[in-house]
CSV table of C-alpha atoms in Angstrom, one decimal:
chain,number,residue,atom,x,y,z
A,9,UNK,CA,-48.8,-77.6,-45.8
A,10,UNK,CA,-45.6,-76.9,-44.2
A,11,UNK,CA,-46.3,-75.4,-41.0
A,12,UNK,CA,-43.3,-72.6,-41.4
A,13,UNK,CA,-44.5,-71.8,-44.7
A,14,UNK,CA,-47.0,-70.4,-47.0
A,15,UNK,CA,-46.6,-69.5,-50.6
A,16,UNK,CA,-49.5,-67.4,-52.1
A,17,UNK,CA,-51.3,-67.9,-54.9
A,18,UNK,CA,-50.3,-65.5,-58.0
A,19,UNK,CA,-52.4,-63.0,-59.2
A,20,UNK,CA,-52.7,-62.5,-62.8
A,21,UNK,CA,-54.8,-60.1,-65.1
A,22,UNK,CA,-53.9,-60.6,-68.6
A,23,UNK,CA,-54.1,-57.8,-71.6
A,24,UNK,CA,-56.1,-57.5,-74.7
A,25,UNK,CA,-59.4,-58.8,-73.7
A,26,UNK,CA,-62.2,-57.8,-75.6
A,27,UNK,CA,-65.7,-56.9,-74.0
A,28,UNK,CA,-66.3,-56.6,-69.6
A,29,UNK,CA,-64.9,-59.7,-68.2
A,30,UNK,CA,-64.7,-60.7,-64.3
A,31,UNK,CA,-61.4,-62.4,-63.4
A,32,UNK,CA,-60.9,-64.5,-60.2
A,33,UNK,CA,-57.9,-64.1,-58.8
A,34,UNK,CA,-56.3,-66.8,-56.4
A,35,UNK,CA,-57.4,-65.0,-53.4
A,36,UNK,CA,-61.5,-65.2,-54.8
A,37,UNK,CA,-61.3,-61.8,-55.5
A,38,UNK,CA,-62.7,-60.2,-58.8
A,39,UNK,CA,-60.9,-57.9,-60.6
A,40,UNK,CA,-62.6,-56.8,-64.2
A,41,UNK,CA,-61.1,-56.2,-67.3
A,42,UNK,CA,-62.4,-53.6,-69.6
A,43,UNK,CA,-62.8,-53.7,-73.7
A,44,UNK,CA,-59.5,-53.2,-75.3
A,45,UNK,CA,-57.1,-52.6,-72.3
A,46,UNK,CA,-57.2,-54.2,-68.8
A,47,UNK,CA,-58.2,-52.6,-65.5
A,48,UNK,CA,-57.0,-53.2,-61.8
A,49,UNK,CA,-59.2,-52.9,-59.1
A,50,UNK,CA,-58.1,-52.6,-55.1
A,51,UNK,CA,-59.0,-55.6,-53.7
A,52,UNK,CA,-60.1,-55.6,-49.9
A,53,UNK,CA,-57.8,-57.7,-46.8
A,54,UNK,CA,-58.3,-60.5,-46.1
A,55,UNK,CA,-60.5,-61.7,-43.1
A,56,UNK,CA,-58.2,-62.6,-39.7
A,57,UNK,CA,-58.1,-66.0,-39.0
A,58,UNK,CA,-60.9,-67.3,-36.8
A,59,UNK,CA,-58.2,-69.6,-35.1
A,60,UNK,CA,-54.6,-68.6,-34.6
A,61,UNK,CA,-51.9,-71.4,-35.0
A,62,UNK,CA,-48.9,-70.8,-37.0
A,63,UNK,CA,-50.6,-72.2,-40.2
A,64,UNK,CA,-53.1,-69.8,-40.3
A,65,UNK,CA,-50.8,-66.8,-39.2
A,66,UNK,CA,-48.7,-67.4,-42.2
A,67,UNK,CA,-51.7,-68.0,-44.8
A,68,UNK,CA,-52.8,-64.6,-43.4
A,69,UNK,CA,-49.2,-62.8,-43.3
A,70,UNK,CA,-49.2,-64.6,-47.2
A,71,UNK,CA,-52.2,-62.9,-48.4
A,72,UNK,CA,-52.2,-59.3,-46.0
A,73,UNK,CA,-48.9,-58.9,-48.0
A,74,UNK,CA,-50.0,-59.8,-51.2
A,75,UNK,CA,-52.9,-57.4,-51.2
A,76,UNK,CA,-51.2,-55.0,-49.6
A,77,UNK,CA,-48.6,-55.3,-52.9
A,78,UNK,CA,-51.4,-55.6,-55.1
A,79,UNK,CA,-53.1,-52.2,-54.1
A,80,UNK,CA,-49.7,-50.6,-54.0
A,81,UNK,CA,-49.5,-51.5,-57.5
A,82,UNK,CA,-52.8,-50.3,-58.5
A,83,UNK,CA,-53.0,-47.0,-57.4
A,84,UNK,CA,-49.5,-46.1,-59.2
A,85,UNK,CA,-51.3,-47.3,-62.1
A,86,UNK,CA,-50.3,-50.7,-63.0
A,87,UNK,CA,-52.4,-52.1,-66.5
A,88,UNK,CA,-50.7,-55.6,-65.6
A,89,UNK,CA,-49.7,-57.6,-62.3
A,90,UNK,CA,-48.4,-61.1,-61.6
A,91,UNK,CA,-47.4,-61.6,-58.3
A,92,UNK,CA,-46.4,-64.0,-55.6
A,93,UNK,CA,-46.0,-63.7,-52.1
A,94,UNK,CA,-43.7,-66.1,-49.5
A,95,UNK,CA,-44.3,-66.1,-45.7
A,96,UNK,CA,-42.4,-68.2,-43.2
A,97,UNK,CA,-43.0,-68.7,-39.5
A,98,UNK,CA,-40.5,-67.3,-37.4
A,99,UNK,CA,-41.7,-67.7,-33.6
A,100,UNK,CA,-43.9,-66.9,-31.4
A,101,UNK,CA,-43.6,-64.6,-28.2
A,102,UNK,CA,-45.5,-62.5,-25.7
A,103,UNK,CA,-48.8,-62.9,-27.1
A,104,UNK,CA,-47.4,-62.5,-30.9
A,105,UNK,CA,-47.0,-65.0,-34.0
A,106,UNK,CA,-43.9,-63.5,-36.0
A,107,UNK,CA,-43.4,-64.4,-39.5
A,108,UNK,CA,-41.5,-62.8,-42.3
A,109,UNK,CA,-42.6,-62.3,-45.9
A,110,UNK,CA,-41.5,-61.7,-49.4
A,111,UNK,CA,-43.4,-61.0,-52.9
A,112,UNK,CA,-41.7,-61.2,-56.2
A,113,UNK,CA,-43.3,-61.1,-59.6
A,114,UNK,CA,-43.9,-58.3,-62.6
A,115,UNK,CA,-45.8,-55.4,-63.2
A,116,UNK,CA,-47.1,-53.6,-66.5
A,117,UNK,CA,-47.8,-49.9,-66.9
A,118,UNK,CA,-48.9,-48.0,-70.1
A,119,UNK,CA,-47.6,-45.2,-71.3
A,120,UNK,CA,-47.7,-43.3,-74.6
A,121,UNK,CA,-49.6,-46.3,-76.3
A,122,UNK,CA,-46.6,-48.6,-75.0
A,123,UNK,CA,-46.1,-51.3,-72.5
A,124,UNK,CA,-43.5,-51.6,-70.1
A,125,UNK,CA,-42.9,-54.4,-68.0
A,126,UNK,CA,-40.7,-54.1,-64.8
A,127,UNK,CA,-39.7,-56.8,-62.3
A,128,UNK,CA,-40.8,-56.5,-58.5
A,129,UNK,CA,-38.6,-58.6,-55.7
A,130,UNK,CA,-39.1,-57.3,-52.2
A,131,UNK,CA,-36.4,-57.7,-49.2
A,132,UNK,CA,-37.7,-59.7,-46.5
A,133,UNK,CA,-40.5,-57.9,-44.2
A,134,UNK,CA,-41.4,-58.9,-40.5
A,135,UNK,CA,-45.0,-59.1,-39.3
A,136,UNK,CA,-46.5,-59.4,-36.0
A,137,UNK,CA,-50.0,-60.7,-35.5
A,138,UNK,CA,-51.6,-60.9,-32.2
A,139,UNK,CA,-55.7,-61.0,-31.7
A,140,UNK,CA,-56.1,-57.3,-31.2
A,141,UNK,CA,-54.0,-56.3,-34.6
A,142,UNK,CA,-51.6,-56.9,-37.3
A,143,UNK,CA,-48.0,-55.0,-37.2
A,144,UNK,CA,-46.1,-54.6,-40.7
A,145,UNK,CA,-42.1,-53.5,-39.2
A,146,UNK,CA,-40.7,-50.8,-41.5
A,147,UNK,CA,-37.0,-52.1,-41.9
A,148,UNK,CA,-33.8,-50.2,-42.2
A,149,UNK,CA,-30.5,-52.3,-43.4
A,150,UNK,CA,-27.0,-51.2,-42.1
A,151,UNK,CA,-23.9,-53.2,-42.9
A,152,UNK,CA,-21.7,-53.7,-40.4
A,153,UNK,CA,-18.2,-54.5,-40.8
A,154,UNK,CA,-17.5,-56.9,-37.9
A,155,UNK,CA,-14.9,-59.3,-38.4
A,156,UNK,CA,-12.4,-60.2,-41.0
A,157,UNK,CA,-13.2,-62.3,-43.8
A,158,UNK,CA,-11.0,-64.9,-45.6
A,159,UNK,CA,-11.6,-67.9,-47.7
A,160,UNK,CA,-13.0,-69.9,-44.6
A,161,UNK,CA,-15.7,-67.2,-44.4
A,162,UNK,CA,-19.4,-68.5,-44.4
A,163,UNK,CA,-21.9,-67.6,-46.6
A,164,UNK,CA,-25.1,-65.9,-44.7
A,165,UNK,CA,-22.8,-63.8,-41.7
A,166,UNK,CA,-24.1,-63.5,-38.5
A,167,UNK,CA,-27.0,-61.0,-39.0
A,168,UNK,CA,-29.4,-59.5,-36.0
A,169,UNK,CA,-32.4,-58.0,-36.8
A,170,UNK,CA,-34.2,-55.5,-34.0
A,171,UNK,CA,-38.0,-55.4,-34.2
A,172,UNK,CA,-39.4,-52.8,-32.3
A,173,UNK,CA,-43.2,-53.1,-31.9
A,174,UNK,CA,-43.9,-50.7,-29.2
A,175,UNK,CA,-45.3,-47.6,-30.1
A,176,UNK,CA,-42.1,-45.2,-28.8
A,177,UNK,CA,-38.5,-45.6,-29.0
A,178,UNK,CA,-36.3,-47.8,-28.0
A,179,UNK,CA,-32.8,-47.6,-27.3
A,180,UNK,CA,-31.0,-51.2,-27.2
A,181,UNK,CA,-27.1,-52.0,-26.9
A,182,UNK,CA,-25.9,-55.0,-29.2
A,183,UNK,CA,-22.7,-57.2,-27.9
A,184,UNK,CA,-21.4,-59.9,-29.8
A,185,UNK,CA,-18.5,-62.0,-28.7
A,186,UNK,CA,-16.7,-65.0,-30.2
A,187,UNK,CA,-16.6,-68.2,-28.4
A,188,UNK,CA,-14.7,-71.8,-28.0
A,189,UNK,CA,-14.9,-74.5,-26.0
A,190,UNK,CA,-12.2,-75.3,-23.3
A,191,UNK,CA,-12.5,-78.2,-20.8
A,192,UNK,CA,-15.7,-78.5,-22.1
A,193,UNK,CA,-17.0,-75.1,-21.1
A,194,UNK,CA,-17.6,-72.0,-23.9
A,195,UNK,CA,-14.9,-69.1,-23.1
A,196,UNK,CA,-15.4,-65.9,-24.4
A,197,UNK,CA,-12.2,-65.3,-27.0
A,198,UNK,CA,-11.7,-61.6,-25.9
A,199,UNK,CA,-8.8,-60.6,-27.7
A,200,UNK,CA,-9.4,-57.2,-29.4
A,201,UNK,CA,-12.2,-57.2,-27.6
A,202,UNK,CA,-16.1,-57.9,-28.6
A,203,UNK,CA,-17.0,-58.5,-32.6
A,204,UNK,CA,-19.2,-55.8,-32.0
A,205,UNK,CA,-20.5,-53.3,-28.9
A,206,UNK,CA,-22.8,-50.6,-30.2
A,207,UNK,CA,-26.4,-48.9,-29.1
A,208,UNK,CA,-29.2,-48.3,-31.7
A,209,UNK,CA,-32.2,-46.6,-31.6
A,210,UNK,CA,-35.2,-48.5,-33.1
A,211,UNK,CA,-37.9,-46.3,-34.1
A,212,UNK,CA,-41.8,-47.2,-33.0
A,213,UNK,CA,-42.9,-50.4,-34.7
A,214,UNK,CA,-39.6,-50.4,-37.1
A,215,UNK,CA,-36.9,-52.7,-37.6
A,216,UNK,CA,-33.1,-52.2,-38.3
A,217,UNK,CA,-31.1,-54.8,-39.7
A,218,UNK,CA,-27.5,-54.9,-38.4
A,219,UNK,CA,-25.8,-57.3,-41.5
A,220,UNK,CA,-22.5,-59.0,-41.5
A,221,UNK,CA,-21.1,-58.9,-38.3
A,222,UNK,CA,-19.3,-61.6,-38.5
A,223,UNK,CA,-18.1,-64.2,-41.5
A,224,UNK,CA,-15.7,-66.2,-39.6
A,225,UNK,CA,-17.1,-69.9,-38.3
A,226,UNK,CA,-17.3,-70.5,-35.2
A,227,UNK,CA,-19.6,-69.7,-31.9
A,228,UNK,CA,-20.9,-66.4,-31.2
A,229,UNK,CA,-22.6,-65.0,-28.6
A,230,UNK,CA,-25.2,-62.4,-29.4
A,231,UNK,CA,-26.5,-60.1,-25.8
A,232,UNK,CA,-28.8,-57.5,-26.0
A,233,UNK,CA,-29.4,-54.5,-23.4
A,234,UNK,CA,-32.3,-51.8,-22.6
A,235,UNK,CA,-32.5,-49.7,-20.1
A,236,UNK,CA,-35.5,-47.4,-19.4
A,237,UNK,CA,-36.3,-45.3,-15.9
A,238,UNK,CA,-34.0,-47.3,-14.1
A,239,UNK,CA,-35.6,-51.2,-14.9
A,240,UNK,CA,-32.7,-53.0,-17.5
A,241,UNK,CA,-33.5,-56.2,-19.4
A,242,UNK,CA,-31.0,-58.5,-21.4
A,243,UNK,CA,-31.6,-61.2,-23.8
A,244,UNK,CA,-28.8,-63.4,-25.2
A,245,UNK,CA,-28.7,-66.6,-27.5
A,246,UNK,CA,-25.8,-68.3,-29.0
A,247,UNK,CA,-25.3,-68.8,-32.9
A,248,UNK,CA,-22.9,-71.3,-34.5
A,249,UNK,CA,-21.7,-70.0,-37.7
A,250,UNK,CA,-22.4,-71.5,-40.1
A,251,UNK,CA,-25.6,-71.5,-39.7
A,252,UNK,CA,-29.1,-70.9,-41.6
A,253,UNK,CA,-29.0,-69.4,-45.3
A,254,UNK,CA,-30.5,-66.5,-44.0
A,255,UNK,CA,-29.9,-62.8,-44.2
A,256,UNK,CA,-30.7,-62.2,-40.8
A,257,UNK,CA,-29.7,-65.2,-38.1
A,258,UNK,CA,-31.1,-63.7,-34.8
A,259,UNK,CA,-33.9,-61.5,-34.0
A,260,UNK,CA,-33.9,-58.9,-31.1
A,261,UNK,CA,-37.4,-58.1,-30.4
A,262,UNK,CA,-38.8,-55.6,-28.0
A,263,UNK,CA,-42.2,-55.8,-26.9
A,264,UNK,CA,-44.7,-54.6,-24.1
A,265,UNK,CA,-43.6,-57.9,-21.9
A,266,UNK,CA,-39.9,-56.9,-22.1
A,267,UNK,CA,-37.1,-57.9,-24.2
A,268,UNK,CA,-36.1,-60.7,-25.3
A,269,UNK,CA,-33.7,-63.0,-28.5
A,270,UNK,CA,-34.6,-65.8,-30.7
A,271,UNK,CA,-32.7,-67.7,-33.6
A,272,UNK,CA,-34.3,-67.3,-37.3
A,273,UNK,CA,-35.5,-70.2,-39.3
A,274,UNK,CA,-34.1,-70.7,-43.1
A,275,UNK,CA,-36.1,-68.2,-45.4
A,276,UNK,CA,-37.2,-69.7,-48.4
A,277,UNK,CA,-36.6,-67.3,-50.9
A,278,UNK,CA,-39.3,-66.7,-53.8
């Protein structure tokens, strides 16, 4: 298995089975199908990994997302569900493993004797896993018009995801400046000022994606600032465009240990 990614086993419950039958899902849970029509049951969450490694945490997160999504649709009256979940390891920092998950598939409902089928496709969602807890962050997405695009613009513009795993909101100022090489050194291109310079408040255990900050090829310095109770912190990272083909290229992470910035690896969509 790739240490950076894991594809969860699909869950499938077929309709029209006579009698009472037990179906074993990909994660080992048994679901019951009654006479004449299917009946989905909620599943228990997976056991936490016995040992924490990139591979074990990624597989665990994929299964958590799978079971969570399964149970949500069961509670909403689904009669048939076909689900696949993918998870990608992002990085390990400040005592936690950070993973991004996504799911896709189909779901069926029966209303007035008729079966309807709908497509499922989620946007990527970040997780943080520590020996003590698992955090699934809700995500707000905001389109930013940073620099103008032209025929030379990249397919995946620079986008930054603010992840706050604290139990309190955090105000973070994000500045993005374009750089160029001069005599072997990177020099900021400040004509017209930074590409963006703005402050956002990220709620507790939430994330905000700032999308489309820059689309012109080049080098960009992403600088995040935080100031609380007289204490200041800063994280910075240089990102090349074109870079990874992912909607978020950079993470700004707030944890009890402070503020950090990380480049994000490619994420293979389902």
